[in-house]
Short mmCIF file of C-alpha atoms and ligand atoms in Angstrom, two decimals:
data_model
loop_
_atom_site.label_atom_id
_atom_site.label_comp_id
_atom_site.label_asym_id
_atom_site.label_seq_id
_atom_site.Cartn_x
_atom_site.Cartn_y
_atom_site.Cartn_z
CA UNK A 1 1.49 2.70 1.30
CA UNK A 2 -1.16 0.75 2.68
CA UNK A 3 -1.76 -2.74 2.57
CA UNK A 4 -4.84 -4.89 3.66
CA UNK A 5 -5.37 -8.75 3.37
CA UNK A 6 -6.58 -10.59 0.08
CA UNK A 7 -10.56 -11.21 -0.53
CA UNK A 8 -10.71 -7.88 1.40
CA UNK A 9 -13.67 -8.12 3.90
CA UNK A 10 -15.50 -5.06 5.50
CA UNK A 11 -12.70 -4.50 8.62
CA UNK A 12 -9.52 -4.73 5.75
CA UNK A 13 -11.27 -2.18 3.73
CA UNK A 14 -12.58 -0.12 6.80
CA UNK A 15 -8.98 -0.20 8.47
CA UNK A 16 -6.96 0.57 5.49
CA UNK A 17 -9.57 3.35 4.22
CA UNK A 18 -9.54 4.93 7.49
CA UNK A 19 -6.13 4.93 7.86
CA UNK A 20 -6.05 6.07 3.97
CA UNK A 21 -7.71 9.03 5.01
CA UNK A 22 -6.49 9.97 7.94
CA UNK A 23 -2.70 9.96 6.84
CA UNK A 24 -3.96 12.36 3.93
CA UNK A 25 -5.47 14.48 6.62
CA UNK A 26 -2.11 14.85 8.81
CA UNK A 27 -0.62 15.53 5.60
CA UNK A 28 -3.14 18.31 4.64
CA UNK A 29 -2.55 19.85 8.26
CA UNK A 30 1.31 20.04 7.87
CA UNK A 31 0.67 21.90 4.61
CA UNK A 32 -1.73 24.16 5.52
CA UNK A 33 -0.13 25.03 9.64
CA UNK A 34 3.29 25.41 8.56
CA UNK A 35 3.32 27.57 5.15
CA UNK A 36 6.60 26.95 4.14
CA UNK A 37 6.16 23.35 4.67
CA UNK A 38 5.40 21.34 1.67
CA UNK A 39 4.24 17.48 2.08
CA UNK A 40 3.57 16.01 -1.09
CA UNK A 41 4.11 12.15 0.04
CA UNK A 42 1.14 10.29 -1.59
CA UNK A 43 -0.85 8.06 -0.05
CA UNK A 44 -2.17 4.75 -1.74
CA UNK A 45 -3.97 1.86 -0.47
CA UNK A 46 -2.97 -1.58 -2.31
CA UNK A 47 -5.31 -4.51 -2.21
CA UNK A 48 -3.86 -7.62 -3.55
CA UNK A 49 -7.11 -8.84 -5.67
CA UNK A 50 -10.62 -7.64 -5.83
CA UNK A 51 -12.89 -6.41 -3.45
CA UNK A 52 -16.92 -7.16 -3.59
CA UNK A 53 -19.16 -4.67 -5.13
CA UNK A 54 -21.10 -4.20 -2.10
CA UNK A 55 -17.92 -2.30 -0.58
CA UNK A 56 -18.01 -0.16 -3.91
CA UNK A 57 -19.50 2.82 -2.30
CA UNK A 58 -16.88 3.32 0.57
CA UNK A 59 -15.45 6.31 0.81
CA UNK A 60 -12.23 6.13 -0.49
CA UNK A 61 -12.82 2.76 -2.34
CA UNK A 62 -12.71 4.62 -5.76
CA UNK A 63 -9.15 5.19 -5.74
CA UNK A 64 -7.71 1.69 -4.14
CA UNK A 65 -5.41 0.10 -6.42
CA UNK A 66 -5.63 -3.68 -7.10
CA UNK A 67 -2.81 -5.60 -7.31
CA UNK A 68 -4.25 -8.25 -9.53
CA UNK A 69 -5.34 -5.94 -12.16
CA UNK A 70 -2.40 -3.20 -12.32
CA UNK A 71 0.94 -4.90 -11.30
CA UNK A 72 3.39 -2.68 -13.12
CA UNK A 73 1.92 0.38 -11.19
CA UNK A 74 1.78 -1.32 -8.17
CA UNK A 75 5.30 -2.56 -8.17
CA UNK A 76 6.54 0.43 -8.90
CA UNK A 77 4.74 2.51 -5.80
CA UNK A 78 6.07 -0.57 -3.22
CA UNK A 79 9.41 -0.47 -4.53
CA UNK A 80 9.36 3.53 -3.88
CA UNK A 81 7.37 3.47 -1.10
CA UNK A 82 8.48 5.14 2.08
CA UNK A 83 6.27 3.58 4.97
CA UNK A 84 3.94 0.90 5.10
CA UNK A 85 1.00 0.22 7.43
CA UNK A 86 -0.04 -2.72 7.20
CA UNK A 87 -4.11 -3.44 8.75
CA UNK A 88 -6.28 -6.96 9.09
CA UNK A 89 -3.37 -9.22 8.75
CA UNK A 90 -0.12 -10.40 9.91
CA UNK A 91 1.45 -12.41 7.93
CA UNK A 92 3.15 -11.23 4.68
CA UNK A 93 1.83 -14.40 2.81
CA UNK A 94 -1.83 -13.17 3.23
CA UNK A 95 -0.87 -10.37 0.58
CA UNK A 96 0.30 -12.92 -1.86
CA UNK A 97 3.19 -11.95 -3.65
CA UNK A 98 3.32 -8.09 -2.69
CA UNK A 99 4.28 -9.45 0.90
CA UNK A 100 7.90 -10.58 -0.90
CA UNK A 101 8.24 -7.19 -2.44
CA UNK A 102 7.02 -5.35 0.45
CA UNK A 103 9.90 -7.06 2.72
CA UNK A 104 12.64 -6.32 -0.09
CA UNK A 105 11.80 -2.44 0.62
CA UNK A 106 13.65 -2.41 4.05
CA UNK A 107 11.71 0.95 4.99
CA UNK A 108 9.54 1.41 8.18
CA UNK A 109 6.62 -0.86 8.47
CA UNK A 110 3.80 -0.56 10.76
CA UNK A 111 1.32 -3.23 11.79
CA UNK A 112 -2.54 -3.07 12.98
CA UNK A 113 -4.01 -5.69 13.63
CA UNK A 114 -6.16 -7.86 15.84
CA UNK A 115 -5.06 -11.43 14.74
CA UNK A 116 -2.82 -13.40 16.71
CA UNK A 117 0.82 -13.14 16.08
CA UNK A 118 2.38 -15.43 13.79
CA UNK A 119 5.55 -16.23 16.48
CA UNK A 120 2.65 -17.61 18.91
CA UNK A 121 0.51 -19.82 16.38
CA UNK A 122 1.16 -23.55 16.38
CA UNK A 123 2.56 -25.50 12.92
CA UNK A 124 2.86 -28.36 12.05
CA UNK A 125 5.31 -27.14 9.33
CA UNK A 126 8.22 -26.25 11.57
CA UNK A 127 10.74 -25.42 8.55
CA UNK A 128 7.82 -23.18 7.00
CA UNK A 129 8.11 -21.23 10.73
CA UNK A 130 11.54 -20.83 10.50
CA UNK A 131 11.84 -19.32 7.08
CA UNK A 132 9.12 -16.78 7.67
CA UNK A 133 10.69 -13.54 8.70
CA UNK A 134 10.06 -12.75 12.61
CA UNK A 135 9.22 -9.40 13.52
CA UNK A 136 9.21 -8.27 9.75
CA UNK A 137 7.17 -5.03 11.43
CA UNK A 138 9.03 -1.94 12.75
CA UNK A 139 5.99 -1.27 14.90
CA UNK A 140 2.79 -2.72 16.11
CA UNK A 141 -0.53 -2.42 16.98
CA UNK A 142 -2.17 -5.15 17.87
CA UNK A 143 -4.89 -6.89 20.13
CA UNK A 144 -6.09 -9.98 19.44
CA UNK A 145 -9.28 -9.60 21.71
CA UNK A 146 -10.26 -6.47 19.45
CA UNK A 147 -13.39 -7.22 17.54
CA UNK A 148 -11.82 -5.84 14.27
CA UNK A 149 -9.06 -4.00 13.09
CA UNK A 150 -11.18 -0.93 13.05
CA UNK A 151 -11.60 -0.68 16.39
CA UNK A 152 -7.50 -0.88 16.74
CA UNK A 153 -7.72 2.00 14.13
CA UNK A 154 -10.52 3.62 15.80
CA UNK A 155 -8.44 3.59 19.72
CA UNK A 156 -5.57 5.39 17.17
CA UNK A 157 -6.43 7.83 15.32
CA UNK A 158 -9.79 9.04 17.05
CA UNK A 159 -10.05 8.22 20.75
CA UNK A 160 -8.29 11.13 21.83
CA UNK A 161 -10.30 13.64 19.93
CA UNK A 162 -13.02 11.99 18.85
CA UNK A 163 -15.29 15.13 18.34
CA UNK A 164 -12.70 15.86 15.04
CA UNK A 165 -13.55 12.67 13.66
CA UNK A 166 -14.80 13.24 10.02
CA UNK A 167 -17.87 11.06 8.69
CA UNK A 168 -15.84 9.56 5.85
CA UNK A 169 -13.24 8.24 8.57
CA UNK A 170 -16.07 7.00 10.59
CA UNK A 171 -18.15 5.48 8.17
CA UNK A 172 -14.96 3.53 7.22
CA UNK A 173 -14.54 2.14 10.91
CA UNK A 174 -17.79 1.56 11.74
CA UNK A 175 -17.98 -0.96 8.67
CA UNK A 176 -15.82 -3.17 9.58
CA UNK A 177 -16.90 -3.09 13.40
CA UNK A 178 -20.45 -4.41 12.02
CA UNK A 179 -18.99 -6.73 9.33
CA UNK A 180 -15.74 -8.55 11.85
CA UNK A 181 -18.88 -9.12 14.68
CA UNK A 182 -21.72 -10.19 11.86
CA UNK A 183 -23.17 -6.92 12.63
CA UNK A 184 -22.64 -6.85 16.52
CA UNK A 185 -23.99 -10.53 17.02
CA UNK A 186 -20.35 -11.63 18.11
CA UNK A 187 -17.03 -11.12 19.31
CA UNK A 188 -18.78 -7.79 20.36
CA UNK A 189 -19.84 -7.78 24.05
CA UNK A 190 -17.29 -5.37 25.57
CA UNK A 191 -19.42 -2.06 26.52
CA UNK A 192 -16.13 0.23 24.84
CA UNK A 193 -17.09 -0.93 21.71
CA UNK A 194 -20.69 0.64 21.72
CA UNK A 195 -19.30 3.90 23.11
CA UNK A 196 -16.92 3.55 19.88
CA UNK A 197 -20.33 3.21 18.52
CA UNK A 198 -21.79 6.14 19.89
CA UNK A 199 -18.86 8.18 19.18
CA UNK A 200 -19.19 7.29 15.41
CA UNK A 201 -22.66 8.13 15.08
CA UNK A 202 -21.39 11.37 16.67
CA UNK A 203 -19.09 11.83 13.63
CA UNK A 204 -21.98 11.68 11.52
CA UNK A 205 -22.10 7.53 10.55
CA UNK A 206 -25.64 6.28 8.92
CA UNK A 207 -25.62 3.23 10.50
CA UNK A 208 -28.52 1.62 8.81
CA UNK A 209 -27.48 2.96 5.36
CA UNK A 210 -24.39 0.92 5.64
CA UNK A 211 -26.01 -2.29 6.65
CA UNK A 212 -28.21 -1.83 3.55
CA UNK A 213 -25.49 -0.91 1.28
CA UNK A 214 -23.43 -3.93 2.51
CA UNK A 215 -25.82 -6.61 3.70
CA UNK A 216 -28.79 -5.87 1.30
CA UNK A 217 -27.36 -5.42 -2.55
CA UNK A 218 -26.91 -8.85 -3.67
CA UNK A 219 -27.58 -10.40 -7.21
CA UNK A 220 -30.32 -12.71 -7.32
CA UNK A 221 -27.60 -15.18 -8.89
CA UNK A 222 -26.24 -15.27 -5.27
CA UNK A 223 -29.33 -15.53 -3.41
CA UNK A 224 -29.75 -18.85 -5.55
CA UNK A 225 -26.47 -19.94 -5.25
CA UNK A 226 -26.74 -19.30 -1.33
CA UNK A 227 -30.25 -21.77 -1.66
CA UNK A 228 -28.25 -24.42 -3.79
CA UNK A 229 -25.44 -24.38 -1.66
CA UNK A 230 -27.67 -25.03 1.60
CA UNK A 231 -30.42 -27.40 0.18
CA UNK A 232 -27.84 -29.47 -2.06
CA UNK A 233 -24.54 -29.30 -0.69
CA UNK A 234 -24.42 -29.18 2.88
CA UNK A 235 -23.75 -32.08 4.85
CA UNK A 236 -24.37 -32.66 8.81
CA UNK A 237 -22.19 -34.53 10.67
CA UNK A 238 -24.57 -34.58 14.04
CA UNK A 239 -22.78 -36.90 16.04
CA UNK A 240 -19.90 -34.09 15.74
CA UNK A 241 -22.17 -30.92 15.57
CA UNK A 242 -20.38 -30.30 12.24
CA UNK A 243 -21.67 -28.56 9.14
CA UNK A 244 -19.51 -28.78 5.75
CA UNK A 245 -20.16 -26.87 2.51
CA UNK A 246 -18.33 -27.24 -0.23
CA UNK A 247 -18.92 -25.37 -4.00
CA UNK A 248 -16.83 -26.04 -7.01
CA UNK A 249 -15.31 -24.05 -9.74
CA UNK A 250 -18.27 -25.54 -12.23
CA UNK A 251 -20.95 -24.77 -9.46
CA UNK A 252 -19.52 -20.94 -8.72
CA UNK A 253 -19.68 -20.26 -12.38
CA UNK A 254 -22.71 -21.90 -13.05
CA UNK A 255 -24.62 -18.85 -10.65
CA UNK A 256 -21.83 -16.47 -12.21
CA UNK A 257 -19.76 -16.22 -9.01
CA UNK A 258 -18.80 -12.69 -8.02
CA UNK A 259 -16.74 -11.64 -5.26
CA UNK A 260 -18.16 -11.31 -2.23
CA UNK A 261 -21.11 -13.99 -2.89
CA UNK A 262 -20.10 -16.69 -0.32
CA UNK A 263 -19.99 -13.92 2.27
CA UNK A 264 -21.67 -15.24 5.46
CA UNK A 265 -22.69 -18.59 3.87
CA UNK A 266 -20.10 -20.70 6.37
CA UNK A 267 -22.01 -18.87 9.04
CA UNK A 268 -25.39 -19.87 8.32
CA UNK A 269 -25.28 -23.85 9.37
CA UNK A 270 -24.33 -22.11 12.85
CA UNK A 271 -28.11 -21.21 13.00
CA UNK A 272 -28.83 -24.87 13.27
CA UNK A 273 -29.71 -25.46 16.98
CA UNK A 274 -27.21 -28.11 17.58
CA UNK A 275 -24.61 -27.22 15.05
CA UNK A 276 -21.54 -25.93 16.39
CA UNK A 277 -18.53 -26.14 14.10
CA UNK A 278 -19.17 -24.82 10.39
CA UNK A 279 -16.54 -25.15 7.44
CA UNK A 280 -16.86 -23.84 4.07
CA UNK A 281 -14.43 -25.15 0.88
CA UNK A 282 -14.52 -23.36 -2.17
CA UNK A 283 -12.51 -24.19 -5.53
CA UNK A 284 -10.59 -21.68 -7.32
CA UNK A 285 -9.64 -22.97 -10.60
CA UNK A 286 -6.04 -23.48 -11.42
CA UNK A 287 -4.15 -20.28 -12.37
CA UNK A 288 -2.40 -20.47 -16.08
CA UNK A 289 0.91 -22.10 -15.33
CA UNK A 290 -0.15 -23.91 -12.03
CA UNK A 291 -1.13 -27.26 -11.58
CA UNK A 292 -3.52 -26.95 -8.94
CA UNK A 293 -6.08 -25.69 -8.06
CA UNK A 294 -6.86 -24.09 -4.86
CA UNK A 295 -9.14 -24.80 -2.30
CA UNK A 296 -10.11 -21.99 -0.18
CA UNK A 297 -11.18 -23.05 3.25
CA UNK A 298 -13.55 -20.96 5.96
CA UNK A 299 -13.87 -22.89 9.72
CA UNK A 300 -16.49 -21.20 12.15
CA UNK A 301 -17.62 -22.61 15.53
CA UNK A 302 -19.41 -21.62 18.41
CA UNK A 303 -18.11 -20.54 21.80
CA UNK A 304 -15.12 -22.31 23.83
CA UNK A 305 -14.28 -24.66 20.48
CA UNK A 306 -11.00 -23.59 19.01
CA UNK A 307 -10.64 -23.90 15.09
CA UNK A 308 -7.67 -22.05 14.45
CA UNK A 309 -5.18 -24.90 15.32
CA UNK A 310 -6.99 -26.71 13.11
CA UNK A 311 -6.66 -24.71 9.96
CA UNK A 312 -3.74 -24.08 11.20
CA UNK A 313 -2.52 -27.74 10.94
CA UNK A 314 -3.84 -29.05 8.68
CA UNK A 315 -4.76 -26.38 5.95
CA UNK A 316 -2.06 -23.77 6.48
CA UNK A 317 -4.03 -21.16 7.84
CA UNK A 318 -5.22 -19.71 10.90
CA UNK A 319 -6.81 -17.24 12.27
CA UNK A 320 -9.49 -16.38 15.32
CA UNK A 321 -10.52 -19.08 17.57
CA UNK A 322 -14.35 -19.00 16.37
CA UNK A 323 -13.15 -17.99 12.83
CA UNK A 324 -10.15 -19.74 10.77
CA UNK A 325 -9.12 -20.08 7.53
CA UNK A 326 -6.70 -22.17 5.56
CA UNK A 327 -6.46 -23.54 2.16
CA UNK A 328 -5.18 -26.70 -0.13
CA UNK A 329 -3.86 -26.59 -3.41
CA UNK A 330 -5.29 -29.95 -4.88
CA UNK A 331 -8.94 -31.05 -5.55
CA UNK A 332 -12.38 -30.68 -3.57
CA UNK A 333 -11.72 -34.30 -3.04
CA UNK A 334 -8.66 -34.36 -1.82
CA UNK A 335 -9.82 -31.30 0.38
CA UNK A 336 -12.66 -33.37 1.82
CA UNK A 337 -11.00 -36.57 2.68
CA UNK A 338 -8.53 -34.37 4.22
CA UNK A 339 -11.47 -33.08 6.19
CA UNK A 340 -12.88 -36.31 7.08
CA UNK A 341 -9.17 -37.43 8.20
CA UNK A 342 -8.69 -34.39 10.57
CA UNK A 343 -11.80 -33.61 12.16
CA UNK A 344 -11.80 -36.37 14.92
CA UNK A 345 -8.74 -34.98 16.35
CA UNK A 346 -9.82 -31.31 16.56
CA UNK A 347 -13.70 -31.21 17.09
CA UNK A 348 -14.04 -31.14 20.80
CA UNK A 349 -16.40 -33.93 22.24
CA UNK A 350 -19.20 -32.57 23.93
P1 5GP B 1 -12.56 -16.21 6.16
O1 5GP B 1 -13.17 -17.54 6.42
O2 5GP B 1 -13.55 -15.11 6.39
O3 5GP B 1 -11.84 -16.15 4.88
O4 5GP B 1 -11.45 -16.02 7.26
C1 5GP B 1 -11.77 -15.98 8.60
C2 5GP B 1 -10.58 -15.57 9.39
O5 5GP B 1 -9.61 -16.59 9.28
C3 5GP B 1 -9.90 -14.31 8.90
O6 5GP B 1 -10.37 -13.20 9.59
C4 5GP B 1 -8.47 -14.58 9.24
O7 5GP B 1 -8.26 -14.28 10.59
C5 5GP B 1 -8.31 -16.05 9.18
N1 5GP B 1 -7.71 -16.57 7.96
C6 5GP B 1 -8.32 -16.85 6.79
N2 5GP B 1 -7.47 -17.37 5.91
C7 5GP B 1 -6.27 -17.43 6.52
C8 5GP B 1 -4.97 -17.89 6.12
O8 5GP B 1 -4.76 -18.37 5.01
N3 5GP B 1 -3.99 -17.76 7.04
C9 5GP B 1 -4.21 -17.25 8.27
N4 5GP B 1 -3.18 -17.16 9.13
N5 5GP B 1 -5.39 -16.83 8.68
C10 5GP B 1 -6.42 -16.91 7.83
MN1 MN B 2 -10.64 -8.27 10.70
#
């Protein structure tokens, strides 16, 4: 079984397709070297909600399972499951509630992942720390100064041989190496990654076909819903070099919100010449039987100006220095005064 983090990006649905495929290929070999071996495990990947269009076309992505839509099914495969690998995350909680029923299947559980480790990150919630299960992974794989889980994935299963690597496998990796470094504008200046690179495009990877099929197949709702969320809802904070977005439930719906939409938009005040810190809130509306809705919260910043310890904080998140996330149950309000509470203590003063 393979998990990969909710509102899967490019690098959770390249890591767990890759290693989708490549545990079907091992299991292929054992059947066909050894005759009177039979392997029938299956192999599923599990996403806990829905995954944008754009990623519709991955190899692989056909068959993924969503949580959201097909519980009973699910349930029943996690419960029964024999090994889990878990890619793009760390913390059971970013699965939502397969994480609970994932750790009440005591089988062998393997991590990859380039976040940092829960045990390390800073909370203010020091009972919440304690209750979350340490070490809930039989094994790991992780580097938090990988640009993506892919390349993790990629050092695994391919660096050895990489002249066996099959197109599918590295069409999967090499997505989420462009979309975890905003196609190679970030986090991606180490010279091994581009002979990764050149590797992949050994194994047969279109590079510029993916960027089109990822980067350049949006609705023209979202394109106007990208130009309403800049020209009417983005305030500048310039004494702080601070950019905040936020869009509401009525505001998604209004340009029919899809999945994947907002993808990139907390990024774009960064383009600002003297912008440096960029945060992002978006409502969810309450689920049936919850109070609250939740607010969904993306922090970016530029260079040596940590934002993880600030969603960490203060929005129960986390995440990459440059590249957080965190979230509120409550209103946009409540979010934003939050916001306008916190920010003083963790912007750095330039
Ligand atoms: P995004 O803004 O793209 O949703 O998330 C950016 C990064 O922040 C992710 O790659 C992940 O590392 C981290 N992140 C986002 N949400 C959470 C969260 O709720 N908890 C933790 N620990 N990290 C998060
Ligand atoms: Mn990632």
């Amino acid at each position: 079984m393979i998990f990969t983090h909710m509102a899967p990006d490019g690098d959770a649905m390249g890591s767990s397709l890759a290693m989708w495929h490549w545990c079907k290929e091992q299991r292929d070999n054992v059947q066909s070297t050894k005759d009177n071996v039979q392997c029938t495990k299956e192999v599923t990947v599990i996403v806990p909600n829905a995954f944008p269009a754009f990623f519709n076309w991955m190899p692989g992505a056909d068959k993924i399972l969503v949580y959201e839509k097909n519980q009973m099914k699910c349930n029943e495969i996690i419960a029964k499951a024999d090994l889990f690998i878990c890619t793009d995350f760390n913390d059971p909680k970013r699965i939502g509630p397969m994480g609970e029923k994932m750790l009440a299947n005591g089988c062998p559980k393997i991590l990859i992942d380039h976040h940092i480790l829960v045990e390390s990150q800073k909370s203010k919630d020091r009972d919440e720390v304690a209750q979350r299960p340490k070490e809930w992974y039989d094994e790991k794989h992780v580097d938090s100064g990988a640009s993506s889980a892919c390349e993790i994935v990629y050092k695994l299963i391919a660096a050895e041989r990489p002249l066996a690597l099959k197109a599918e496998i590295a069409t999967c990796i090499y997505t989420g190496l462009m979309t975890d470094t905003g196609n190679f504008s970030y986090n991606s200046t180490s010279a091994e990654l581009y002979d990764i690179i050149a590797s992949l495009l050994r194994a047969g990877v279109q590079k510029d076909a993916i960027y089109d099929a990822v980067f350049n197949q949006y609705s023209s709702d979202r394109m106007r819903l990208i130009g309403y969320a800049l020209h009417r809802k983005m305030r500048i904070y310039p004494e702080h070099h601070l950019a905040l977005i936020t869009l509401t439930a009525d505001e998604l719906e209004r340009y029919h919100h899809q999945p994947g939409d907002c993808e990139g938009l907390v990024n774009m005040p960064l383009q600002i010449g003297d912008v440096f810190y960029s945060v992002f809130m978006r409502e969810e509306r309450a689920k049936p039987g919850t109070p609250k809705s939740r607010i969904r919260i993306s922090f970016r910043s530029q260079g040596d100006r940590p934002v993880n310890v600030w969603a960490s904080e203060v929005f129960r998140g986390g995440g990459h220095m440059n590249a957080s996330g965190g979230e509120l149950f409550g209103s946009m309000d409540q979010a934003v005064r939050l916001f306008e509470q916190s920010y003083g203590k963790y912007i750095k003063k330039d």
